[in-house]
Coordinates of C-alpha atoms in Angstrom, one line a residue:
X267 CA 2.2 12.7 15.4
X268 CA -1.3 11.8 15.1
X269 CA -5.1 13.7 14.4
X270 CA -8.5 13.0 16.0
X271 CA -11.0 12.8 13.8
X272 CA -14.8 14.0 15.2
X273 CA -17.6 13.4 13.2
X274 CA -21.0 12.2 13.2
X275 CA -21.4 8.7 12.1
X276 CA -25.0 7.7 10.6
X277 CA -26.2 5.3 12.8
X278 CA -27.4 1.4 11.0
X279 CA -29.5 -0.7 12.9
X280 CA -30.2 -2.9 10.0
X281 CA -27.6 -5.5 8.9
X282 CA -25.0 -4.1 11.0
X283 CA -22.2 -6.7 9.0
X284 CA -23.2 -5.0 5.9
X285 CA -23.0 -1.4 7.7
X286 CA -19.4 -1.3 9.9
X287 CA -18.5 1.1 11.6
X288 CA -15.4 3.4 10.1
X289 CA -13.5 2.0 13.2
X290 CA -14.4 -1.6 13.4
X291 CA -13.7 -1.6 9.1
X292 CA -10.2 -0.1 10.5
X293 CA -10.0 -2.9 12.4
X294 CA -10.6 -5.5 9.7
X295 CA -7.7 -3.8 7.4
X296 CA -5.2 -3.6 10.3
X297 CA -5.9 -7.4 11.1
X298 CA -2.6 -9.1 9.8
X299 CA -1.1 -5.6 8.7
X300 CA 2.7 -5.9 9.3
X301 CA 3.5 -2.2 8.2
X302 CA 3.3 0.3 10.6
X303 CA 1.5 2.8 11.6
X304 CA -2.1 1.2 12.0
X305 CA -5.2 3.1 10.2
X306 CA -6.4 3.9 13.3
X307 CA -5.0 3.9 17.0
X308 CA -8.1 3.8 18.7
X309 CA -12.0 4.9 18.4
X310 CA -14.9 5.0 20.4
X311 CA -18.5 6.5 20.2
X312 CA -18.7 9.8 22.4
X313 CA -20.5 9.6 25.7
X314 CA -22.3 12.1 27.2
X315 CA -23.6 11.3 31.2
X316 CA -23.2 7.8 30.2
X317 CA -25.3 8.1 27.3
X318 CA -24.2 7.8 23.5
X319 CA -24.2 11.2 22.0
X320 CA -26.7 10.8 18.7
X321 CA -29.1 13.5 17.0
X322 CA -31.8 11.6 17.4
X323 CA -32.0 10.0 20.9
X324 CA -29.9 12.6 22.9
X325 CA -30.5 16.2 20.7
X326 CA -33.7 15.6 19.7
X327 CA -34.8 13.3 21.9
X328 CA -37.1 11.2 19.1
X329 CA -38.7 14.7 18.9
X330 CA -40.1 14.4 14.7
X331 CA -41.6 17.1 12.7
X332 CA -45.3 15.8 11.7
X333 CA -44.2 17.3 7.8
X334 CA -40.8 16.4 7.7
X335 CA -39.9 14.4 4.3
X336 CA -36.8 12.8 4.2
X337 CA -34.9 13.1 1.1
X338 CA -34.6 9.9 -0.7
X339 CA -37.5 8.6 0.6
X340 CA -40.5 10.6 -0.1
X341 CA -43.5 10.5 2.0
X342 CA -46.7 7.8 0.6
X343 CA -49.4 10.2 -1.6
X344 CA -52.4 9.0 0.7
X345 CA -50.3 10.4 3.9
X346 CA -52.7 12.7 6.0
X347 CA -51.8 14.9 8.8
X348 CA -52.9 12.7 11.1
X349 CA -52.3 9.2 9.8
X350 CA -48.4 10.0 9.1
X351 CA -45.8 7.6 8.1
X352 CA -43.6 7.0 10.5
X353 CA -41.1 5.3 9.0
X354 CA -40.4 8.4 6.3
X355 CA -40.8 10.8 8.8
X356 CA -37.8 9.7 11.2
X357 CA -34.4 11.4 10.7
X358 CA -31.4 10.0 10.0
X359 CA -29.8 9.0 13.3
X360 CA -26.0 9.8 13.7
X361 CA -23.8 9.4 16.3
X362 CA -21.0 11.8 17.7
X363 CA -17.8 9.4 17.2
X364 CA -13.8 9.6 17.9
X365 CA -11.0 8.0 16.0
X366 CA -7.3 8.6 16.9
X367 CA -5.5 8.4 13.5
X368 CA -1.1 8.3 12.3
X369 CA -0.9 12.1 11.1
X370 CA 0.3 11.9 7.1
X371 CA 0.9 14.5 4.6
X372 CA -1.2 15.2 1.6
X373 CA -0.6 13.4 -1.9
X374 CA -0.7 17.4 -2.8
X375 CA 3.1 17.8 -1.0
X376 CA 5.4 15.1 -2.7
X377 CA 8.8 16.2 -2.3
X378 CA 10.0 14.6 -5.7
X379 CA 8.2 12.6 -8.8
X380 CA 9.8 9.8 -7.4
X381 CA 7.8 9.9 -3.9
X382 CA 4.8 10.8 -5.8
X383 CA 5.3 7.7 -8.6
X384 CA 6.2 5.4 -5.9
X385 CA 3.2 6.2 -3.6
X386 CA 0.8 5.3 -6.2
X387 CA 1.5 1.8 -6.5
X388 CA 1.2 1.6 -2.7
X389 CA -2.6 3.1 -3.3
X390 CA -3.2 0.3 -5.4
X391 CA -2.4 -2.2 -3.1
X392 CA -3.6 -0.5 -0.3
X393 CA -6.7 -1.1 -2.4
X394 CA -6.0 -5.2 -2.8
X395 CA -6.1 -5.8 0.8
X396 CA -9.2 -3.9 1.2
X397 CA -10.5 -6.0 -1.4
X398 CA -9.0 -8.9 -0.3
X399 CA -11.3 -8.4 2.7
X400 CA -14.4 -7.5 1.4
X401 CA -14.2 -3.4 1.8
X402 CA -13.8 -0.7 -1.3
X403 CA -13.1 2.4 -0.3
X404 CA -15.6 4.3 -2.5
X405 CA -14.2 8.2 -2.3
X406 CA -11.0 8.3 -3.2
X407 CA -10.0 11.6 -3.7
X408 CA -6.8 13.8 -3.6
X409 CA -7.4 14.6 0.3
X410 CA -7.3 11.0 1.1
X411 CA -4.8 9.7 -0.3
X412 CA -1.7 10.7 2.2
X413 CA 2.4 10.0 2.2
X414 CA 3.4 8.6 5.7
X415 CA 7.4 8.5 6.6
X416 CA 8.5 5.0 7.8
X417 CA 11.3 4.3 10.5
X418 CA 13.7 4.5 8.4
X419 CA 13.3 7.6 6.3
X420 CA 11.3 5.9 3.6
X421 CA 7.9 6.6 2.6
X422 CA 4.8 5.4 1.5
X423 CA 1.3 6.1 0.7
X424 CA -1.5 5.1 2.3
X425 CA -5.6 5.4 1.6
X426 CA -7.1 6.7 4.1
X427 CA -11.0 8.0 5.7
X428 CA -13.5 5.1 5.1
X429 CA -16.2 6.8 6.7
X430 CA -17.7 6.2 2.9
X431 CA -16.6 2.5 3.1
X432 CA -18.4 -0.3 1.5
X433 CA -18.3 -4.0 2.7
X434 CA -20.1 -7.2 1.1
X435 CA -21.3 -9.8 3.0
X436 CA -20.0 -12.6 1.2
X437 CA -18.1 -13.5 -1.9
X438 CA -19.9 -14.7 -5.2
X439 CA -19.0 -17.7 -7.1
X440 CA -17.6 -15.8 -10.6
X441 CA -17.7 -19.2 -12.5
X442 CA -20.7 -18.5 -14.4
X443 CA -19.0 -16.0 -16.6
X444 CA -17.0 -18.6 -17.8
X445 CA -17.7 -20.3 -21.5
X446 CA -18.4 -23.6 -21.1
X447 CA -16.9 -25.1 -24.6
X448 CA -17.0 -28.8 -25.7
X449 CA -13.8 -30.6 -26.6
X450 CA -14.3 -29.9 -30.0
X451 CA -15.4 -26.3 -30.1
X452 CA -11.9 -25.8 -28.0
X453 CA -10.4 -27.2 -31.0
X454 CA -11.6 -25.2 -33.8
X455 CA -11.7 -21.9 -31.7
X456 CA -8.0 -22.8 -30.1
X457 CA -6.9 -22.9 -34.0
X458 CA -8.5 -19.5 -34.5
X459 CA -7.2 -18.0 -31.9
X460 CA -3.6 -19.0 -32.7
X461 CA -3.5 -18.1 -36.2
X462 CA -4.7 -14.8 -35.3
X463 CA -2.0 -14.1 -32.8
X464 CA 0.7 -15.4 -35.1
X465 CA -0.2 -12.9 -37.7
X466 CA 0.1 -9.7 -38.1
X467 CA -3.6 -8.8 -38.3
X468 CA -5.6 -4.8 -37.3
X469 CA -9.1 -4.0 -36.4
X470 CA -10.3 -1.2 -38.2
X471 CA -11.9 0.3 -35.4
X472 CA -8.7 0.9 -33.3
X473 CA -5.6 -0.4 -35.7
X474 CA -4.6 -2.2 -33.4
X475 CA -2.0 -4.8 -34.5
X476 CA -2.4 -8.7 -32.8
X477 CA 0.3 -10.7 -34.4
X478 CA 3.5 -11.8 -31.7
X479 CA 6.7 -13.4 -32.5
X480 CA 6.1 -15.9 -30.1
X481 CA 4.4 -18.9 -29.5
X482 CA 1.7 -19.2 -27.0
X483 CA 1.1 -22.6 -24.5
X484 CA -2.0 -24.4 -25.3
X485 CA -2.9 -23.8 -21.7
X486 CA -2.9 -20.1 -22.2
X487 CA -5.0 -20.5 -25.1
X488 CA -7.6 -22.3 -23.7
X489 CA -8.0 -20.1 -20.4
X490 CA -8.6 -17.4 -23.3
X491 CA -11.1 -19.0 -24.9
X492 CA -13.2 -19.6 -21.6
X493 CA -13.0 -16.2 -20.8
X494 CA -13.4 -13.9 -23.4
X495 CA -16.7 -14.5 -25.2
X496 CA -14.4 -14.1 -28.7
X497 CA -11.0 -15.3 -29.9
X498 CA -10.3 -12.0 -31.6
X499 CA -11.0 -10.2 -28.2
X500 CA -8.5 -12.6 -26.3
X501 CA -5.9 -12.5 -28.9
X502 CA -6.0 -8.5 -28.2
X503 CA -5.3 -9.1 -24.7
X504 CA -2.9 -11.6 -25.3
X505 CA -1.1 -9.7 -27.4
X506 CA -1.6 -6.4 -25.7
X507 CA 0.2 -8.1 -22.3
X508 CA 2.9 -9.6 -24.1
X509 CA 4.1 -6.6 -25.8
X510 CA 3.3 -4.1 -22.9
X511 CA 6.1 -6.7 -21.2
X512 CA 8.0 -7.9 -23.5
X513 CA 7.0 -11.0 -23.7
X514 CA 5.8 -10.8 -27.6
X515 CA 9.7 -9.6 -29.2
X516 CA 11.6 -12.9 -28.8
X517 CA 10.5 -15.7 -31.4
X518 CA 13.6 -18.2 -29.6
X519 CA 12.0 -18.1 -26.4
X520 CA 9.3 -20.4 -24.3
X521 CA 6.2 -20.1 -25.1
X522 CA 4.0 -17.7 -23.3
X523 CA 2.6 -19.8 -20.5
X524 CA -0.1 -19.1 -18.0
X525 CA 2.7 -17.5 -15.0
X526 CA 3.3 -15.1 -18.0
X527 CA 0.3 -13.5 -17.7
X528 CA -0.8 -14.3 -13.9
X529 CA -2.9 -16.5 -15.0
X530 CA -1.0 -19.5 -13.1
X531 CA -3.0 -21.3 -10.1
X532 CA -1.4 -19.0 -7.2
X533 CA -3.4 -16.1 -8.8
X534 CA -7.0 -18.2 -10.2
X535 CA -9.3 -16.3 -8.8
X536 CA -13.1 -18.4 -8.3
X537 CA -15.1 -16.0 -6.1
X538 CA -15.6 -12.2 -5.9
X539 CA -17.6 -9.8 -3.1
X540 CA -20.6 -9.3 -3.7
X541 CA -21.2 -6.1 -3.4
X542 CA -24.9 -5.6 -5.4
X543 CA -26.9 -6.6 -2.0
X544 CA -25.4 -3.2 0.0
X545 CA -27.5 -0.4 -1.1
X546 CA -26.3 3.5 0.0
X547 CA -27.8 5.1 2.7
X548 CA -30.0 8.1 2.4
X549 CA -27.9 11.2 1.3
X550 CA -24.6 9.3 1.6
X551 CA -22.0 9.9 -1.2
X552 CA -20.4 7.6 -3.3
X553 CA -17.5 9.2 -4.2
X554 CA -15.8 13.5 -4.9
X555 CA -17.6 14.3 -8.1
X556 CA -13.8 15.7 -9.5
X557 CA -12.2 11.8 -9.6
X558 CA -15.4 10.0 -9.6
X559 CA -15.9 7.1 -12.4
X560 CA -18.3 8.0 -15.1
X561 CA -20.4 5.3 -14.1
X562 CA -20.4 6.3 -10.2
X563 CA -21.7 9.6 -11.7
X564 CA -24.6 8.3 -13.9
X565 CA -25.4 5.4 -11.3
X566 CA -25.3 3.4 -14.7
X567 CA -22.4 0.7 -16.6
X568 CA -21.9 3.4 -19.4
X569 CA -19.7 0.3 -21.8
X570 CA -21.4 -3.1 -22.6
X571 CA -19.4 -5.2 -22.1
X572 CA -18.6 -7.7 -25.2
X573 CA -20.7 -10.6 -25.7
X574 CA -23.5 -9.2 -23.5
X575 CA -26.7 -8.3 -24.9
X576 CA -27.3 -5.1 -23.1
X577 CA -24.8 -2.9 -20.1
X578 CA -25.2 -5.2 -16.3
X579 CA -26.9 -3.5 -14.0
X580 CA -24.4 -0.7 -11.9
X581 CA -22.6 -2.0 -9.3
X582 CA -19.7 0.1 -7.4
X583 CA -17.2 -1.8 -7.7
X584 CA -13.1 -1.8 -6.9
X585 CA -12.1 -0.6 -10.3
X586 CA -14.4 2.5 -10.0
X587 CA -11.7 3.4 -7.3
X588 CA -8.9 2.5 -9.4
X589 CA -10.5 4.9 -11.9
X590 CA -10.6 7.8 -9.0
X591 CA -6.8 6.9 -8.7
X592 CA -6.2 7.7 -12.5
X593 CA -8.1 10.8 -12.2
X594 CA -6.2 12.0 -9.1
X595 CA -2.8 11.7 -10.7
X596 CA -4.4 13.8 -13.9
X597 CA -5.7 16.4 -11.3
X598 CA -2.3 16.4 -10.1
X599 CA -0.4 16.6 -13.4
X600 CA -2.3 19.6 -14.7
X601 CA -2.7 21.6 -11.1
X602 CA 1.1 21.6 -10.1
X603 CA 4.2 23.1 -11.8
X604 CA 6.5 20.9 -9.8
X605 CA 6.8 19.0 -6.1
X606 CA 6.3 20.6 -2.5
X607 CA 3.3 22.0 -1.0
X608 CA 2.7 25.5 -2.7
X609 CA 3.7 24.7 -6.3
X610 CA 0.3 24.9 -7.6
X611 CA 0.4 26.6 -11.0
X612 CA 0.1 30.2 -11.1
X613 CA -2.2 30.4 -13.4
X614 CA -4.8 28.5 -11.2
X615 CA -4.5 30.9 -8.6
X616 CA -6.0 33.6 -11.0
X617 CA -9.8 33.9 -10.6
X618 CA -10.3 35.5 -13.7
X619 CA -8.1 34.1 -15.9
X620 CA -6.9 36.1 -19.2
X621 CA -7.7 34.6 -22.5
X622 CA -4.1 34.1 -22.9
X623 CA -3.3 32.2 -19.8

């Protein structure tokens, strides 16, 4: 079963590798994809009399009101009626476009917790590989994240509508946030670091406790060091791995080495998109205000980060959608009584809701 999806498309004339299309980003994510079925099936932009069907060109034919301010971009203060700006008084283009899409069923009708634990994972991957190729998704939301039924009675859960997409142009070396430590400042902070995980030890501020049972490889230590900006903060991730996994409860054991944590050379990761030189489009969304990230809201990094003077400048960035993730599965928790597709809870349904409900 599939769905065609009409809609108009804005039209980017600008940087058009910054800018793909919601097709030709399908495209990129089905390159290599063994899993079946594709994003997308086919696209194309609609025709009409052998020309491309856009507001602009074909509706309006370039017709442009002489006041007309577009939002975002407001029109210079010297403007006069008859020396107008051009450039802020042209409308957004869009184009009238087709894509033939694998029919799913909303994250909303899990048959089972099972399904619906299992398909979340698969978002989170689904997510990787975008990544992987330089794309974030940038509105996920509880109507795009869908359950598709493989040959064999299985399913899985797939992300889906990147008409809000967002691709970077290149990846960024990330080497610069590492500490560059001398041979004897890894010393004295390596020793600092290990007596701190080997005891039992609690920040005030969160009572958290640190101290493991089991050694920790020099290695591991070290990669710590360069990365965190303090020993005490990578102890508490250290330790905070280690006991999530169980890594922390047998003293007998190896040490914790660097395949432990993922920190092994298969995983090192050097480079990053760079996605700070791909500013938003007039009037385009960044996300469905419900599951959107805090900082997607305010347009601003709401946590400093440790070790930095003041909060980096906002960037929308992958785990902004892993955020939208959490807050879909909390939408879904407090919204349903139970699986299938009208289980919503009765309450809800209530417009005017009693005090006592």
């Amino acid at each position: 079963t599939y769905v065609l999806k009409r809609y108009w498309r804005p039209i980017r004339v600008n940087n058009p590798e910054l800018y793909p299309t919601e097709g030709e980003i399908y495209e990129i994510l089905d390159d290599g994809l063994d899993l079946e079925p594709k994003h997308a099936i086919a696209y194309h932009d609609i025709e009409i009399d052998g020309e491309i069907d856009s507001t602009l060109k074909l509706i309006r034919r370039n017709l442009v009101a002489q006041h007309y301010e577009r939002r975002g971009k407001p029109l210079p203060a010297k403007r006069t009626k008859t020396d107008p700006d051009p450039s802020a008084l042209l409308p957004e283009d869009r184009c009238h476009t087709n894509i033939l899409m694998p029919m799913g069923e909303s994250i909303r009708r899990f048959c089972n917790s099972l399904e619906l634990l299992s398909c979340f994972p698969d978002y989170i991957r689904e997510q990787k590989r975008s990544h992987d190729k330089l794309i974030i998704h940038r509105d996920a939301n509880i109507g795009n994240l869908l359950i598709f039924e493989r040959s064999k009675g299985t399913t899985f859960g797939r992300l889906m509508d990147y008409d809000h997409a967002k691709k970077a142009k290149e990846k960024i070396d990330i080497t610069s946030y590492i500490r560059d430590l001398s041979s004897s400042e890894l010393d004295i902070e390596r020793k600092a670091l290990q007596t701190i995980l080997s005891h039992e030890r609690r920040r005030k501020a969160d009572n958290v406790v640190v101290g493991l049972n089991r050694q920790v490889d020099n290695e591991v230590l070290d990669r710590a060091l360069k990365w965190f900006p303090e020993p005490i903060i990578g102890a508490l991730y250290i330790a905070a791995v280690a006991k999530s996994t169980g890594l922390g409860n047998n003293a007998s054991e190896k040490s914790i080495c660097l395949s432990d944590l993922g920190w092994d050379e298969k995983d090192k990761v050097d480079k990053w998109p760079d996605f700070a030189n791909r500013e938003h489009g007039p009037g385009e969304r960044t996300g469905t205000l419900p599951y959107m990230s805090g900082d997607v809201i305010a347009r601003e990094t709401l946590h400093t980060p440790p070790g930095f003077d003041e909060a980096p400048p906002f960037v929308h960035e992958a785990i902004h959608d892993v955020e939208s993730l959490f807050w879909v599965l909390v939408n879904l928790c407090l919204t349903r009584k139970g699986p299938g597709a009208e289980m919503r809870r009765e309450e809800l349904y209530n417009e005017s809701p009693s005090p006592e409900r």
